[in-house]
Coordinates of C-alpha atoms in Angstrom, one line a residue:
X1 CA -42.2 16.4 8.0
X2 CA -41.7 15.3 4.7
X3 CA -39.7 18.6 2.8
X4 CA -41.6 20.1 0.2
X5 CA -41.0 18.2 -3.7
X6 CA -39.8 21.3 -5.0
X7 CA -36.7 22.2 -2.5
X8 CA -35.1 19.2 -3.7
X9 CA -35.2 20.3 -7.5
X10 CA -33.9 23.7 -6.6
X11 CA -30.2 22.3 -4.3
X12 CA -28.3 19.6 -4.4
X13 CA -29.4 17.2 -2.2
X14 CA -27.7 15.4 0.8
X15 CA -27.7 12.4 -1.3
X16 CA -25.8 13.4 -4.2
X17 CA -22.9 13.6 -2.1
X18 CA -22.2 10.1 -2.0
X19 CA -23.5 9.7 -5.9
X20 CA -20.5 11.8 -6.6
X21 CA -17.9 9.7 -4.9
X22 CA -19.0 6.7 -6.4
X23 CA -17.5 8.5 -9.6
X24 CA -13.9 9.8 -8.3
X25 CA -13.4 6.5 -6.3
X26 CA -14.1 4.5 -10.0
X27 CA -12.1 7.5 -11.6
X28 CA -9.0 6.5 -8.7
X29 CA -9.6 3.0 -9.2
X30 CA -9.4 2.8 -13.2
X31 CA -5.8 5.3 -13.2
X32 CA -4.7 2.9 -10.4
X33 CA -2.9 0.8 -13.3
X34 CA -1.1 3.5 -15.2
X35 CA 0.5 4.7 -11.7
X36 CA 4.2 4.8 -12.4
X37 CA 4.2 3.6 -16.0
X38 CA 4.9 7.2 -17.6
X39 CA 1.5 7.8 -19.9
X40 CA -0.3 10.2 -18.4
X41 CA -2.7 10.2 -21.8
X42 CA -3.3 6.6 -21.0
X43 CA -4.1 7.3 -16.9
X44 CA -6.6 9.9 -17.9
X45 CA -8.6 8.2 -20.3
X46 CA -9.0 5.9 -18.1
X47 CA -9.9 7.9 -15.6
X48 CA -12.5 9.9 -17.3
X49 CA -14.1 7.1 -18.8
X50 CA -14.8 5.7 -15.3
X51 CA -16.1 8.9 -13.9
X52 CA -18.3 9.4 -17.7
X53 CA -19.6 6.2 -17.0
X54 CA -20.9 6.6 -12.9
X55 CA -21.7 10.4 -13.4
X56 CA -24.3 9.2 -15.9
X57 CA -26.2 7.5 -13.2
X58 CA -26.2 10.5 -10.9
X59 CA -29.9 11.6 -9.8
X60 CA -29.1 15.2 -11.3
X61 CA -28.8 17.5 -14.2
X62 CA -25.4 18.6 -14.3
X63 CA -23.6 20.6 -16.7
X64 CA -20.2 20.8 -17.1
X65 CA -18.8 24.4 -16.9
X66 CA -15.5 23.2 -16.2
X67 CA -14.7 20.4 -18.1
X68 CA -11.7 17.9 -19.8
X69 CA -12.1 19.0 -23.0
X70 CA -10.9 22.6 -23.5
X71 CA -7.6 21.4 -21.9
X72 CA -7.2 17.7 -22.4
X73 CA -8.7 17.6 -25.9
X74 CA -10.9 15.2 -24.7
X75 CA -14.1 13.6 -26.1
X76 CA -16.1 13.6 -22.9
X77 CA -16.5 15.6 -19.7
X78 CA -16.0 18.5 -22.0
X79 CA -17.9 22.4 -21.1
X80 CA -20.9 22.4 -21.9
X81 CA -21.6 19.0 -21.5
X82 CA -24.8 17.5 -19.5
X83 CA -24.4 14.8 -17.4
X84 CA -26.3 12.6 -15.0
X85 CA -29.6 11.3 -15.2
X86 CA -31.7 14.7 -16.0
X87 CA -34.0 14.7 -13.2
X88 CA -32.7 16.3 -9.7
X89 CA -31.6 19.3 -8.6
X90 CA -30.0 21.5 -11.5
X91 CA -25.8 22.2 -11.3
X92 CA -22.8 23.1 -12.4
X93 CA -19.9 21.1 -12.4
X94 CA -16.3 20.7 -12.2
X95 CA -14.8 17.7 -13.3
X96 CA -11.0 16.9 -13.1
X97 CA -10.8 12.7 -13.3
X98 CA -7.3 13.1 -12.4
X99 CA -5.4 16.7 -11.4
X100 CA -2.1 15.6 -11.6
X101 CA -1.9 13.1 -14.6
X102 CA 1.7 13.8 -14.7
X103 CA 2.3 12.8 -10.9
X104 CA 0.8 10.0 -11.9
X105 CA 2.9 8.7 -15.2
X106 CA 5.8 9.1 -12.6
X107 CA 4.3 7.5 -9.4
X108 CA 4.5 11.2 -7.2
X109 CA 1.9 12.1 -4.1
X110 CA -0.7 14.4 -4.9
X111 CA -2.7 12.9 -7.3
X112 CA -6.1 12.8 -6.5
X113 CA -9.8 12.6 -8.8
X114 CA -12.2 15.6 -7.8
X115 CA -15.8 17.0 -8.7
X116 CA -16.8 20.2 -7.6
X117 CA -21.0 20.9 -7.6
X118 CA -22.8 24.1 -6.8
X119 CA -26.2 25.3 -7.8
X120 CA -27.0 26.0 -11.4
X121 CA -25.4 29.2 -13.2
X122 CA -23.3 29.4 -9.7
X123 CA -19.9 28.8 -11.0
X124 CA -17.6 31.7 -13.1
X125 CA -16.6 29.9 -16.6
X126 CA -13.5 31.0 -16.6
X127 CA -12.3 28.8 -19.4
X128 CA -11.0 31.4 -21.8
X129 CA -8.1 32.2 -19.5
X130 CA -6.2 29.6 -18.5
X131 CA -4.2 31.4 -15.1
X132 CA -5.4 32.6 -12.2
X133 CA -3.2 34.1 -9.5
X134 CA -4.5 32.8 -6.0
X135 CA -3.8 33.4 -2.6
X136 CA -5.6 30.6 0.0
X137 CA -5.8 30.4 3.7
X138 CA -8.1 28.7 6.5
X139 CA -11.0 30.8 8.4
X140 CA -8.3 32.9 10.1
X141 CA -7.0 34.6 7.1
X142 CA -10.5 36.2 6.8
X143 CA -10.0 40.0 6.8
X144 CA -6.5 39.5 7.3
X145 CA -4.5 38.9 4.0
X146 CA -5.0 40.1 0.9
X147 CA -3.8 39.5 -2.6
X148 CA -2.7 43.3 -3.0
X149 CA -0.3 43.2 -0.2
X150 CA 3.4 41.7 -0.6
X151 CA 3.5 38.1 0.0
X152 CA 5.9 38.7 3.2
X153 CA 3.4 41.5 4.8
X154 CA 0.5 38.5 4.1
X155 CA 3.1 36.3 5.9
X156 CA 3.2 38.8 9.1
X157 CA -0.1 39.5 9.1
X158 CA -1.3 35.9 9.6
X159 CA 1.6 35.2 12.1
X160 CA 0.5 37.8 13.9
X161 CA -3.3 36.7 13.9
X162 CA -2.8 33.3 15.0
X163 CA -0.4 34.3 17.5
X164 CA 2.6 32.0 15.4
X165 CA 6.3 32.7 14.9
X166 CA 6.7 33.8 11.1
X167 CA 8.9 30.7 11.0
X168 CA 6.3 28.5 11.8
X169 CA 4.6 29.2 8.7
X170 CA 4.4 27.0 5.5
X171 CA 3.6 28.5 1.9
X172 CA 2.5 26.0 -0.5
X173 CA 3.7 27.4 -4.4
X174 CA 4.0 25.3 -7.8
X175 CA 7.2 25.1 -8.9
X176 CA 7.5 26.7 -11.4
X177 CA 10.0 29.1 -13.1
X178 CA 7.5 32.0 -12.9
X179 CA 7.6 31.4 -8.6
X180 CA 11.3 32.2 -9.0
X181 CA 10.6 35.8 -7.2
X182 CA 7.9 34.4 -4.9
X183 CA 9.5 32.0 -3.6
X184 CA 12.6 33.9 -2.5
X185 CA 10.3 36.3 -1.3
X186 CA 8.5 33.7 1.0
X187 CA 12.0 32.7 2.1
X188 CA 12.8 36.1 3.1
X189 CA 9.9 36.7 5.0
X190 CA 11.0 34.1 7.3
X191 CA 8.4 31.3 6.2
X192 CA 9.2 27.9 5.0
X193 CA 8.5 26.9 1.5
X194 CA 6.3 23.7 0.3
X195 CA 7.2 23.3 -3.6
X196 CA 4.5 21.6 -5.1
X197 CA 5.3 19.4 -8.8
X198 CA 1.7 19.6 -9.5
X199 CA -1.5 19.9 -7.7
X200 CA -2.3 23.1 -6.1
X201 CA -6.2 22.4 -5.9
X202 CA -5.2 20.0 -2.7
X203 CA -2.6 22.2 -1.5
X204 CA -5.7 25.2 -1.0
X205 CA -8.0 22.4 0.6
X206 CA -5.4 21.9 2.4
X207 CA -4.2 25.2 3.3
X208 CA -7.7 25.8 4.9
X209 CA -8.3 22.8 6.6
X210 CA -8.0 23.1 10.5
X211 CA -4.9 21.1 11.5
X212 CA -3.1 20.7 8.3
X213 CA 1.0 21.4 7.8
X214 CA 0.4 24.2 5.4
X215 CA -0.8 27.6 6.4
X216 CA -1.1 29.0 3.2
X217 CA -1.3 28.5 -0.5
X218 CA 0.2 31.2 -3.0
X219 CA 0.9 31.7 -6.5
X220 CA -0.5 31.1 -10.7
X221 CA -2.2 28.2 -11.2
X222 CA -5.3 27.2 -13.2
X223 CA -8.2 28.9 -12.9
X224 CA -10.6 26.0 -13.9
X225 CA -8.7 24.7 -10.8
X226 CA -9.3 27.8 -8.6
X227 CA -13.1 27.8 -8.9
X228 CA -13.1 24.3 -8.3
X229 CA -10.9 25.2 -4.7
X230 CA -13.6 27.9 -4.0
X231 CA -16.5 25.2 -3.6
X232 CA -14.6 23.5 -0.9
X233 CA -13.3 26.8 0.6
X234 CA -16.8 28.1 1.3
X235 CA -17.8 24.7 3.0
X236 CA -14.1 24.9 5.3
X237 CA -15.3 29.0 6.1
X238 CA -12.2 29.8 4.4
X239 CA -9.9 32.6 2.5
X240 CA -9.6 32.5 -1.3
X241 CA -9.0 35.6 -3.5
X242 CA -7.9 35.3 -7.2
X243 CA -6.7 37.7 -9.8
X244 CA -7.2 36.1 -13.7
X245 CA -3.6 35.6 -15.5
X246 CA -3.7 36.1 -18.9
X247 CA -0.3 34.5 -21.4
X248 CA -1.1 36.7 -24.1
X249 CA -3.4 39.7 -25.5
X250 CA -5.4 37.5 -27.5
X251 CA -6.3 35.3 -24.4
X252 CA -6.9 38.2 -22.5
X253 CA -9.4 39.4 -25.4
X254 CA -11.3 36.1 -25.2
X255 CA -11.6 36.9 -21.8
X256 CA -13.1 40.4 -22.0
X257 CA -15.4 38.9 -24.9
X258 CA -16.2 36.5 -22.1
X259 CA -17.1 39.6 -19.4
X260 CA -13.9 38.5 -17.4
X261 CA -12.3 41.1 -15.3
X262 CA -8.6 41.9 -15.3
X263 CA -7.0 43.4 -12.4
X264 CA -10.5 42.7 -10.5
X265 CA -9.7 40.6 -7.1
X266 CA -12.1 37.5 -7.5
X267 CA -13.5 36.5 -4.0
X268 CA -14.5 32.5 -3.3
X269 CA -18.2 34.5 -3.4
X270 CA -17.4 35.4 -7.0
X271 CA -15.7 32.4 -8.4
X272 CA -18.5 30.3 -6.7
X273 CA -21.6 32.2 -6.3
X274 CA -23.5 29.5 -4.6
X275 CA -24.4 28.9 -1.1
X276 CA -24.4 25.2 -1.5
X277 CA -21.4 23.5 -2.8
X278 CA -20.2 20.2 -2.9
X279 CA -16.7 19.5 -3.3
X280 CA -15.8 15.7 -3.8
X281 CA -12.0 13.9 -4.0
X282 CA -10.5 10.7 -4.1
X283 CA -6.7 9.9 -3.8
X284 CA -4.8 8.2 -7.0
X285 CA -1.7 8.5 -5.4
X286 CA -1.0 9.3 -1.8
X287 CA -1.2 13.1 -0.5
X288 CA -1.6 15.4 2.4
X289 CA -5.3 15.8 2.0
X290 CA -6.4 12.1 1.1
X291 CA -4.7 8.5 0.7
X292 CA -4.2 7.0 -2.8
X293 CA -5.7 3.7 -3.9
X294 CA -4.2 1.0 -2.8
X295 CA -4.7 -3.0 -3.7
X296 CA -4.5 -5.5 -0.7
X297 CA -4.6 -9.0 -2.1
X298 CA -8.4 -8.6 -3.7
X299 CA -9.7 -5.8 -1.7
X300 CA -9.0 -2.1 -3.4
X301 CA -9.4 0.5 -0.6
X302 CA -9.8 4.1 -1.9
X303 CA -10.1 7.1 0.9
X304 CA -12.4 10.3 -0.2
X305 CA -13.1 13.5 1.2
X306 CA -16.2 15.4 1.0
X307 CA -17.0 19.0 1.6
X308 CA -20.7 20.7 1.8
X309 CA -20.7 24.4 2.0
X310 CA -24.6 24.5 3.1
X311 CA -23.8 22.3 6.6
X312 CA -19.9 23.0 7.3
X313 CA -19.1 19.4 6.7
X314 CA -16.1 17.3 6.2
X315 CA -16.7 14.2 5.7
X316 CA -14.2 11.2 4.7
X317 CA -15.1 8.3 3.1
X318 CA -13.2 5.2 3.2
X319 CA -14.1 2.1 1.4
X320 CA -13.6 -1.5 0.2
X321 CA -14.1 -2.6 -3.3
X322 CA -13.7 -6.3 -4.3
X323 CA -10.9 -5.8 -6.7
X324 CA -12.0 -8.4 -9.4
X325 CA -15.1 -6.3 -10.2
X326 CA -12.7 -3.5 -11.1
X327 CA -8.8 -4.4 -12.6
X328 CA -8.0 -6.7 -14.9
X329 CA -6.1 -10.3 -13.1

């Protein structure tokens, strides 16, 4: 039966999936050159130039609630910005050509190009505070940790619900000079400690993805980043809650003028209120969750993962691209 012309104006369609890779693997593919060479400025131009370019020809009309140019100072990809070709299905979007521009100026793991997608006026714009406290886990956190509790009685809890030794466990945390306190408090608890430089949105995929090394994912990060997690933590049936982290009373001001809550615990269902979510990645550099883009003689191979909340999928994509169409010789 041929679905009726109207469902697909109201979702995302299957389709735009793969539309959406298209831009993170060109994003990957244009920061490939700056890997290593210590301007990050220069990696994420190019990076958001590429994904500008490809989003553009996306069957959808996307705007951009979480954007580069509140952060970046950039001239495109900025909030508020519509992109993609106007008709299709109506969305908001996350953009972050590359989250970890500094991993790549020095060459780290972890850097990876990533779109998040969900149904029109879906996503919180959280854009006037800049933190977000999170705490991240797979789909048996669920009713077991909670952001209230002390990080060590989270730690027990979830031991004891997955029927794990506490010193099995693996906290993923930025580190960071505010994580001083959290860190020795994950220590004390008995769990082991993964420090990130950067990156925590693929340290929460990864922290809810079945089979991965980290358990869970703690600590202040961007919130920009943390509604971006929530899309792919509603399509891996996972844990997310999130408490808004304000530097200063001016920013937390913008934030009440915004109808932000303070001291409110943010669910994934309330950064994200969508039932249909896409969450999209490539790897720049190489990573736990995805591989980075690598050249081999004139083939560029780029490996992307794609979550969709509506069907429970994971999908990853890995593909070939003739190399000469792409870097300069």
């Amino acid at each position: 039966m041929t679905p009726d012309a109207g469902d697909l104006y109201l979702h995302p369609d299957r389709n735009l999936a793969m539309e959406l890779v298209r831009a993170t693997e060109a994003a990957a593919i244009r920061a490939t050159p700056y890997i290593g060479k210590g301007d990050k400025n220069a990696a994420d131009k190019a990076a958001v130039d590429a994904m500008r370019k490809f989003l553009g020809t996306v069957s959808f009309d996307g705007t951009v609630v979480i954007g580069e140019g509140e952060k970046d100072r950039a001239p495109m990809l900025f909030n508020g910005e519509r992109v993609g070709t106007g008709v299709g299905p109506a969305c908001d979007i996350a953009v972050d050509p590359i989250d970890g521009t500094s991993l790549t100026a020095a060459g780290r793991q972890n850097a990876l190009s990533m779109i998040a997608v969900a149904d029109r006026g879906s996503m919180l714009d959280a854009s006037s505070v800049f933190y977000m406290d999170k705490l991240v886990g797979g789909p048996e956190a669920v009713g077991v940790i909670d952001i209230r509790e002390p990080i060590g009685e989270n730690i027990r809890a979830l031991a004891a619900a997955t029927k794990r030794d506490v010193g099995e466990l693996r906290v993923a945390v930025l580190d960071r000079p505010r994580h001083a306190q959290l860190i020795d408090d994950i220590r004390a608890a008995g769990a082991g400690t993964r420090l990130l430089l950067d990156g925590d949105v693929a340290a929460g995929i990864n922290a809810a993805m079945y089979g991965s090394r980290i358990d869970l994912c703690v600590g202040i990060g961007g919130s920009p980043e943390g509604v971006a997690t929530a899309c792919a933590i509603k399509a891996l049936g996972g844990f997310m809650q999130g408490r808004l982290a304000p530097l200063t009373d001016d920013e937390k001001q913008r934030g009440l003028d915004a109808g932000l809550r303070f001291e409110h615990v943010y669910e994934a269902d309330d950064l994200v209120r969508s039932d249909d979510t896409f969450f999209v990645a490539t790897g720049v550099t190489d990573g736990g969750l995805v591989a980075g883009v690598r050249r081999r003689g004139p083939i560029i191979r780029t490996e992307s993962i794609v979550l969709r909340s509506r069907s429970g999928t994971v999908r990853r994509v890995n593909a070939e691209h003739p190399a000469k169409k792409w870097l300069d010789e």
